[in-house]
């Protein structure tokens, strides 16, 4: 957290130095600041921040791709006259434990293709999702556990 | 004069308090107040006799042209003397009569106040002042008649007297005001002096109204029924009301207006006829009565009829007769009533047929009663004789004479019955063993009996001193009045003898006629009293029906009435008079506008037709959101945001509340709904049309440019709407947040404060 | 029984809503917004909190009683009209102070801003009192 | 001129103070009574100043007249504020005696103060939309006061009260909006200048008729009065009294203000319409009362009936008639409030207002009986009490205008009023008590606390009657200012019209 | 270039939103409709808001656009979850083509059957 | 070029309008309460889109505040309705 | 546009009034809300239309551009919206209490205080 704060501060200083608090300038300041922190790594010691930053970027990219793809698939199903979907409700065992983890997993599942979180079981161990293509529930489970949940938990823990 | 009135009023107001200090002797001491008043009035006799009038006045409602003015002339003085003089005896009498009654202080108070108002009536010059006192006599007599208020009969009688005289009072008010308007003065002296008053278009209506007022008060046919019922009052009150006051107010009014009105055709046609009718009806009604006070009451009706008749005739002789009759009647009637009270008080018996031989037990009472009765019988040398003689001489027409003679006969019978029969003959057993009443009680009858005698004897003095000034005032020109017991063997004397003979025969044959008495009683049941009852009951029934119809409890109907009102006024007017604006170009419609507006329309339709409340509600929410978008499109972001937030909060509120509400059921039948649709659509159309018209009217440049010019430069804000809210029109906002706060309090109170028995509420 | 996901999301959303409401209040004099919308937005935040958790915790968040908040607000709004009187002008006349902070535009603080804050508090308090009372209602 | 804001700001601030100290009864009572007393002082001061200096105006926020909101007081406004303050004081005192503890905990006193704020605001504002807001303050406070307690009749009455008055507000709002759309201003003085100058082909009259409906509902004229008899007898006596005295009169005030200054009555349509409304209001109201057998229900219907008299003065539309209306309002507010207070004492003693079940009060409590008689007979127009002069002025005005039917209705209705009052008198006071010993124990101190305000108002009634001359002169001046509002306009706009 | 991006984002965002609406119209049951509304609707908003950001290219606007996008990313799935579970518990019927249901029958905490009219019977 | 953008924005608003009408149809038709709720939710999303496009069309960025408000508040309404469905009666 | 708005306003009024005449409390409340909407739009329309130009003074100016929406009706409507909200909320709770105390949501049955 301290590192993130330093990075933001550096971005602000950059903007002040260049005299323009515009978005591109701030973004540039942030990147330059990260580079500066990276350079200072030996001085500041090891921190999860160094790895989290690129991981966050890659996760966001992955996620955005998933959202777009999912939207396109649903959209396709919407415009084509026949329903291709074979919907069903699938139970997913949860690795996520904290409130934030569970919530994020559930929400991201909702935003990704073909799946929609309906509820978390009271014991928090199972997530019930509605899937558009549920002929093979196990495949869905695997896909989520290997893909989204793993990536997210890596990022959070 | 003002002082006298004030003194009496104060005596009345403080009577209850004085009673607490003085106890039973209070009434006797308070009787000094009217006695003093009497003395004052008596001291003015010679001045008035000399043709003076005494005036007193002060400004009252100058903007309306009213002054509070009193004026005393011969007529007023005569009445004032009677009111104060008899009043003094009555107050004293009442103290003794009501010795056991814990409510006596109130009675005495009411009596004194009544006396004050009655004096006010006869002394007032200003018509409003007259009316004020007039109404006060009605009200105070209401209290007097209803003295035994725990008996329903008393309450009914009091109410009847109040309503009938109150009704008359309203006619009187209208009449007096119209008369004042016609004469250009609200003072009686001004009215009587006005030129060509009787040719004013308002004169006849005014006179008609005034006559109704006078007739109700003086118990003239067909309003006479309240008077006998007013017997429910304690005897002193009856004696007073019937002899010299209250009922005489109507007679006074006729006398007072006589100079201005007696020439009119209405007066000449109506007044004598009504008077004669009342005389006959009163007299016949008396026949068949055996209760002392009732007998006297009906003869009062008759006597009032006689006086009215005389005033209606308009000749000098009749006027004098009226005055003489008035004086005589006041004296003997007061005496006889008081005697009736003593008899009732001492024996517990009211029926004359069951009374007899009381002269030994009640010697002074018997003497007073006898004198008064002889005067009432019209025997010389009593004053009553003079009254009857002048009456006969005034009644030149055969019908009037017949009426007078019939009256005289019955007076004679009643006088025998009430003044003589109880005291003579064999002693009878009565509920109580009689003893002579205290002096406070018998002194009044005795004094008035003696006065009846001495006025007859001293008629030559009475004529110019009391009769002539009063008669002059009535006639509106100076009159002389020579009164003497002996006029020679003339027509009047012959009729008097005939009356005496007929009366004695009638009295003797009373027993024989008893079987037909019930028929008379049945006749009474068909009189105007029945009309009164029917009117009152009908009114209450009609009121109930009307109220059930109008105030029927249905909110739907109330709203419908409101809508119809809007349509019938604004709608009708708009339809009739407003030019329909030509469809102008206006702001062009874009697709987005059309879609948003149709969103509003469709969701409204959804709200109407949805059968589940959540659907209705969802539609409502959509309409709200669509309106918010509309606000965005037309440059009102603040409005849009507020609308959005409010809409959302409304959703939450409704959701929270709907946990507790049952599902929808259509209740109004389809026909009813279609029926409701018509006014709804009309109101909608009206509002639409008005909106268009107002939008296109632009009658004056709007004030809004001021806000954009000053918002930043003087109020330091760029969001003009917000600056209006917090600065230009901050007072609106202050009120508005007060409304909000109150609504919040209301919500808490409604939900947390429970009616007792349903679990108490906690603190908010 | 409320939802875990909703509760978690609420924890992050409510601060956002409150922040937004303060923005609306402060920016209201120059941009769309103002005490009404601001107060309503704050109320919406607390309402969300009450829905996701329970009324008791939402009440705790508010600290004062809703009635107290609204009374305070109304008083503030009314009092903001008094400086005008004290300075010999009319009731509710705006009185402004300008604060100069180096590096910033001059900041103007005036009684209308206090007035708007009063509005904010009234709206917040009232909306909360209604919603809380309804939510606590048992049938 | 900030004196003009005082009748609005004082109750507002005190209400907030009371709300912040909601837990202490004493604190709230002290604020309410003290505040009401302060209002009495302020309002009399206002009246005297208006009497001396003519119409006064305050430009709220110091923004010049048609742009900001102007508070303005001519004699009518000042008189109304005095009346509301006096009523408020009586109610505050009475409420202390009434000891409705549960209600006090839920903001009773602040609500009363806020109600007074709304009422005073309505009397003083010179702005149409601000009048709407003031009406809402008053109505909302009255909604809550009515329903406060949650008893079944209150809730049922409240539903109708709220529903119909809301509709009235919606009409008012629409009319105000239309007026702004057409004339471009909301300031009454500005409107009074611009409306006569506008050639609109009747649009403004149509808008005026919307105002008539809106205010007519609030004033409870025929056929818009239904909410009143359905609700006024349900709340606690003090609240009933406050409503009975003040609320409908605000509607009447608005009618008078609008239909003299903004939309002067026209002989072609609005004046005859108003006459019909006056007569029908009087008659239906009094007949309604004749059909009732409950103390407060009788009184409630009589409010409607007497509103008819006030409208009669407006409908006749002469200075004298307007003065009559104003005088009638002065008299009626005091008297009607007082009658409800008396009914409240009876209610507190016996727990019922059914005439059938009451009786014996004349014997048991003669002073209370006299305190009833004064306002009751004043209401019935018995001279020389205030009601007589009120009736008299209207009758004189009506006769001068040759409005025979209207005068006849007025007189007939006064007889029926007498009937109703004597009905109550006979049943409650004269009749023997049908259920002796049913009287609830009441400490003498509390009884006195309840009776003192009644004495105060009865004294005012008598005083109005005895000083009818100067009082009526005041009313005439007030009416004169309405008939010729140039002084008002000058005070508000700063220029001669 | 900037304008072209703006237009592209506007058009694609709007088309996505339209598709979301069509989805809500055409999909066979509530749960499948939710897929359309949640995902497609959100992507549509993101597109349009990015268009705004690009078009105005001011710090304040860009941050606000991002804020709105962020709100949608947080709220849309939560809302879907809330509706979905409520619908399931109130036994909103599923499409007959549903192939699998691994969620145990909803606990009968309310004891209510599905309610096609949307009106919940009073308890 | 700005005019082109304006007209494109306007055209896209037309598209969103069509979408709104479709969503409204679902609101009215139901059949289930949750169906209505998601349709309303979608309507608000569309409304945010309309506001955004409108601010592009007119160049008035200040409308965006209304968009933020809508985005935040629509969620609240949806949650309330969902809880209502869930509880279905007195809690 | 004005004509179209007039139709919408008339429609809202008609619907509001029609629903207020229903016997069901909920319908009544919906009618109340529609009536408020109608009144607000009426004020807006009476004040005239200006598209896309809110009454906000641009950052670099001291006065608003010549053509801008009339701010006064907006302020009035804002006040009216908030007041109607307060009334609606109160009415809702009142009706709720009425239902709880009388056991009916039929406005037609709440007539015990009239006659
Ligand atoms: Na405002
Ligand atoms: Na100001």
PDB file of C-alpha atoms in Angstrom, chain C:
ATOM      1  CA  UNK C   1     -31.160 -12.782   5.590  1.00  0.00           C
ATOM      2  CA  UNK C   2     -29.035 -10.427   3.617  1.00  0.00           C
ATOM      3  CA  UNK C   3     -26.486 -11.280   1.005  1.00  0.00           C
ATOM      4  CA  UNK C   4     -22.752 -11.497   1.546  1.00  0.00           C
ATOM      5  CA  UNK C   5     -22.082 -10.106  -1.878  1.00  0.00           C
ATOM      6  CA  UNK C   6     -24.392  -7.180  -1.338  1.00  0.00           C
ATOM      7  CA  UNK C   7     -22.843  -6.430   2.025  1.00  0.00           C
ATOM      8  CA  UNK C   8     -19.364  -6.422   0.627  1.00  0.00           C
ATOM      9  CA  UNK C   9     -20.294  -4.274  -2.331  1.00  0.00           C
ATOM     10  CA  UNK C  10     -22.143  -1.942  -0.024  1.00  0.00           C
ATOM     11  CA  UNK C  11     -19.032  -1.401   2.051  1.00  0.00           C
ATOM     12  CA  UNK C  12     -17.344  -0.019  -1.006  1.00  0.00           C
ATOM     13  CA  UNK C  13     -20.310   1.765  -2.501  1.00  0.00           C
ATOM     14  CA  UNK C  14     -21.521   3.682   0.523  1.00  0.00           C
ATOM     15  CA  UNK C  15     -18.338   5.721   0.883  1.00  0.00           C
ATOM     16  CA  UNK C  16     -18.593   6.456  -2.813  1.00  0.00           C
ATOM     17  CA  UNK C  17     -22.160   7.636  -2.422  1.00  0.00           C
ATOM     18  CA  UNK C  18     -21.310   9.777   0.575  1.00  0.00           C
ATOM     19  CA  UNK C  19     -18.365  11.260  -1.252  1.00  0.00           C
ATOM     20  CA  UNK C  20     -20.559  11.947  -4.225  1.00  0.00           C
ATOM     21  CA  UNK C  21     -23.142  13.571  -1.998  1.00  0.00           C
ATOM     22  CA  UNK C  22     -20.557  15.883  -0.508  1.00  0.00           C
ATOM     23  CA  UNK C  23     -19.372  16.724  -3.992  1.00  0.00           C
ATOM     24  CA  UNK C  24     -22.921  17.563  -4.986  1.00  0.00           C
ATOM     25  CA  UNK C  25     -23.352  19.743  -1.936  1.00  0.00           C
ATOM     26  CA  UNK C  26     -20.142  21.677  -2.417  1.00  0.00           C
ATOM     27  CA  UNK C  27     -20.264  21.970  -6.177  1.00  0.00           C
ATOM     28  CA  UNK C  28     -23.954  22.761  -6.160  1.00  0.00           C
ATOM     29  CA  UNK C  29     -23.547  26.493  -6.210  1.00  0.00           C
ATOM     30  CA  UNK C  30     -21.725  26.385  -9.540  1.00  0.00           C
ATOM     31  CA  UNK C  31     -22.552  23.033 -11.093  1.00  0.00           C
ATOM     32  CA  UNK C  32     -25.570  20.787 -10.990  1.00  0.00           C
ATOM     33  CA  UNK C  33     -26.154  19.636  -7.457  1.00  0.00           C
ATOM     34  CA  UNK C  34     -26.855  21.335  -4.180  1.00  0.00           C
ATOM     35  CA  UNK C  35     -28.156  20.514  -0.774  1.00  0.00           C
ATOM     36  CA  UNK C  36     -31.236  18.654  -1.942  1.00  0.00           C
ATOM     37  CA  UNK C  37     -29.637  16.219  -4.264  1.00  0.00           C
ATOM     38  CA  UNK C  38     -26.625  15.963  -2.019  1.00  0.00           C
ATOM     39  CA  UNK C  39     -28.717  15.144   1.004  1.00  0.00           C
ATOM     40  CA  UNK C  40     -30.829  12.735  -0.949  1.00  0.00           C
ATOM     41  CA  UNK C  41     -27.743  10.977  -2.292  1.00  0.00           C
ATOM     42  CA  UNK C  42     -26.325  10.656   1.205  1.00  0.00           C
ATOM     43  CA  UNK C  43     -29.675   9.347   2.328  1.00  0.00           C
ATOM     44  CA  UNK C  44     -29.611   6.875  -0.509  1.00  0.00           C
ATOM     45  CA  UNK C  45     -26.236   5.693   0.711  1.00  0.00           C
ATOM     46  CA  UNK C  46     -27.483   5.168   4.225  1.00  0.00           C
ATOM     47  CA  UNK C  47     -30.602   3.538   2.886  1.00  0.00           C
ATOM     48  CA  UNK C  48     -28.466   1.098   0.968  1.00  0.00           C
ATOM     49  CA  UNK C  49     -26.578   0.421   4.137  1.00  0.00           C
ATOM     50  CA  UNK C  50     -29.815  -0.189   5.993  1.00  0.00           C
ATOM     51  CA  UNK C  51     -31.003  -2.555   3.284  1.00  0.00           C
ATOM     52  CA  UNK C  52     -27.778  -4.509   3.072  1.00  0.00           C
ATOM     53  CA  UNK C  53     -27.097  -4.684   6.800  1.00  0.00           C
ATOM     54  CA  UNK C  54     -29.789  -3.548   9.163  1.00  0.00           C
ATOM     55  CA  UNK C  55     -31.346  -0.385  10.422  1.00  0.00           C
ATOM     56  CA  UNK C  56     -29.537  -0.539  13.709  1.00  0.00           C
ATOM     57  CA  UNK C  57     -26.113  -0.306  12.136  1.00  0.00           C
ATOM     58  CA  UNK C  58     -27.292   2.387   9.760  1.00  0.00           C
ATOM     59  CA  UNK C  59     -28.531   4.348  12.750  1.00  0.00           C
ATOM     60  CA  UNK C  60     -25.173   3.906  14.368  1.00  0.00           C
ATOM     61  CA  UNK C  61     -23.529   5.310  11.271  1.00  0.00           C
ATOM     62  CA  UNK C  62     -25.690   8.394  11.426  1.00  0.00           C
ATOM     63  CA  UNK C  63     -24.796   8.879  15.142  1.00  0.00           C
ATOM     64  CA  UNK C  64     -27.420  11.570  15.815  1.00  0.00           C
ATOM     65  CA  UNK C  65     -31.095  10.669  15.646  1.00  0.00           C
ATOM     66  CA  UNK C  66     -32.548  11.429  12.220  1.00  0.00           C
ATOM     67  CA  UNK C  67     -34.867  13.960  13.795  1.00  0.00           C
ATOM     68  CA  UNK C  68     -31.901  15.595  15.453  1.00  0.00           C
ATOM     69  CA  UNK C  69     -30.050  15.811  12.162  1.00  0.00           C
ATOM     70  CA  UNK C  70     -32.986  17.397  10.412  1.00  0.00           C
ATOM     71  CA  UNK C  71     -33.715  19.782  13.270  1.00  0.00           C
ATOM     72  CA  UNK C  72     -30.099  20.820  13.254  1.00  0.00           C
ATOM     73  CA  UNK C  73     -30.258  21.358   9.541  1.00  0.00           C
ATOM     74  CA  UNK C  74     -33.380  23.437   9.718  1.00  0.00           C
ATOM     75  CA  UNK C  75     -31.901  25.503  12.487  1.00  0.00           C
ATOM     76  CA  UNK C  76     -28.744  26.028  10.501  1.00  0.00           C
ATOM     77  CA  UNK C  77     -30.723  27.120   7.461  1.00  0.00           C
ATOM     78  CA  UNK C  78     -32.780  29.541   9.520  1.00  0.00           C
ATOM     79  CA  UNK C  79     -29.744  30.864  11.354  1.00  0.00           C
ATOM     80  CA  UNK C  80     -27.948  31.469   8.082  1.00  0.00           C
ATOM     81  CA  UNK C  81     -30.562  34.133   7.452  1.00  0.00           C
ATOM     82  CA  UNK C  82     -29.674  36.058  10.590  1.00  0.00           C
ATOM     83  CA  UNK C  83     -26.261  37.531   9.676  1.00  0.00           C
ATOM     84  CA  UNK C  84     -28.097  39.552   7.080  1.00  0.00           C
ATOM     85  CA  UNK C  85     -30.258  41.064   9.785  1.00  0.00           C
ATOM     86  CA  UNK C  86     -27.319  41.703  12.074  1.00  0.00           C
ATOM     87  CA  UNK C  87     -25.544  43.581   9.325  1.00  0.00           C
ATOM     88  CA  UNK C  88     -28.524  45.834   8.884  1.00  0.00           C
ATOM     89  CA  UNK C  89     -29.910  44.134   5.837  1.00  0.00           C
ATOM     90  CA  UNK C  90     -32.858  41.827   5.233  1.00  0.00           C
ATOM     91  CA  UNK C  91     -33.432  38.365   6.527  1.00  0.00           C
ATOM     92  CA  UNK C  92     -31.664  35.756   4.381  1.00  0.00           C
ATOM     93  CA  UNK C  93     -29.382  38.279   2.712  1.00  0.00           C
ATOM     94  CA  UNK C  94     -26.283  36.461   1.562  1.00  0.00           C
ATOM     95  CA  UNK C  95     -23.074  37.471   3.355  1.00  0.00           C
ATOM     96  CA  UNK C  96     -19.826  36.269   1.828  1.00  0.00           C
ATOM     97  CA  UNK C  97     -16.258  35.861   2.984  1.00  0.00           C
ATOM     98  CA  UNK C  98     -13.470  35.296   0.549  1.00  0.00           C
ATOM     99  CA  UNK C  99     -10.559  33.105   1.598  1.00  0.00           C
ATOM    100  CA  UNK C 100      -7.339  33.417  -0.400  1.00  0.00           C
ATOM    101  CA  UNK C 101      -5.279  30.264  -0.388  1.00  0.00           C
ATOM    102  CA  UNK C 102      -2.016  30.453  -2.264  1.00  0.00           C
ATOM    103  CA  UNK C 103      -2.166  28.464  -5.445  1.00  0.00           C
ATOM    104  CA  UNK C 104      -5.936  28.216  -5.539  1.00  0.00           C
ATOM    105  CA  UNK C 105      -8.702  30.361  -6.863  1.00  0.00           C
ATOM    106  CA  UNK C 106     -10.171  32.526  -4.123  1.00  0.00           C
ATOM    107  CA  UNK C 107     -12.680  30.448  -2.132  1.00  0.00           C
ATOM    108  CA  UNK C 108     -15.941  32.168  -1.378  1.00  0.00           C
ATOM    109  CA  UNK C 109     -17.799  31.067   1.694  1.00  0.00           C
ATOM    110  CA  UNK C 110     -21.168  32.605   2.323  1.00  0.00           C
ATOM    111  CA  UNK C 111     -24.338  32.180   4.275  1.00  0.00           C
ATOM    112  CA  UNK C 112     -26.050  30.620   1.240  1.00  0.00           C
ATOM    113  CA  UNK C 113     -23.534  27.807   1.501  1.00  0.00           C
ATOM    114  CA  UNK C 114     -24.505  27.309   5.139  1.00  0.00           C
ATOM    115  CA  UNK C 115     -28.090  27.426   4.060  1.00  0.00           C
ATOM    116  CA  UNK C 116     -27.437  24.701   1.546  1.00  0.00           C
ATOM    117  CA  UNK C 117     -25.724  22.638   4.215  1.00  0.00           C
ATOM    118  CA  UNK C 118     -28.841  23.040   6.312  1.00  0.00           C
ATOM    119  CA  UNK C 119     -30.902  21.797   3.412  1.00  0.00           C
ATOM    120  CA  UNK C 120     -28.556  18.859   3.058  1.00  0.00           C
ATOM    121  CA  UNK C 121     -28.936  17.888   6.684  1.00  0.00           C
ATOM    122  CA  UNK C 122     -32.704  18.235   6.681  1.00  0.00           C
ATOM    123  CA  UNK C 123     -33.080  16.119   3.593  1.00  0.00           C
ATOM    124  CA  UNK C 124     -30.722  13.513   4.964  1.00  0.00           C
ATOM    125  CA  UNK C 125     -32.347  13.406   8.370  1.00  0.00           C
ATOM    126  CA  UNK C 126     -35.891  13.290   7.134  1.00  0.00           C
ATOM    127  CA  UNK C 127     -35.310  10.666   4.519  1.00  0.00           C
ATOM    128  CA  UNK C 128     -33.531   8.569   7.062  1.00  0.00           C
ATOM    129  CA  UNK C 129     -36.243   8.951   9.641  1.00  0.00           C
ATOM    130  CA  UNK C 130     -38.878   7.832   7.182  1.00  0.00           C
ATOM    131  CA  UNK C 131     -36.887   4.924   5.865  1.00  0.00           C
ATOM    132  CA  UNK C 132     -35.743   3.766   9.273  1.00  0.00           C
ATOM    133  CA  UNK C 133     -39.210   3.967  10.702  1.00  0.00           C
ATOM    134  CA  UNK C 134     -40.645   2.006   7.821  1.00  0.00           C
ATOM    135  CA  UNK C 135     -37.893  -0.569   7.877  1.00  0.00           C
ATOM    136  CA  UNK C 136     -38.351  -1.127  11.588  1.00  0.00           C
ATOM    137  CA  UNK C 137     -42.051  -1.551  11.220  1.00  0.00           C
ATOM    138  CA  UNK C 138     -43.314  -4.925  12.255  1.00  0.00           C
ATOM    139  CA  UNK C 139     -46.590  -6.181  11.022  1.00  0.00           C
TER     140      UNK C 139
END
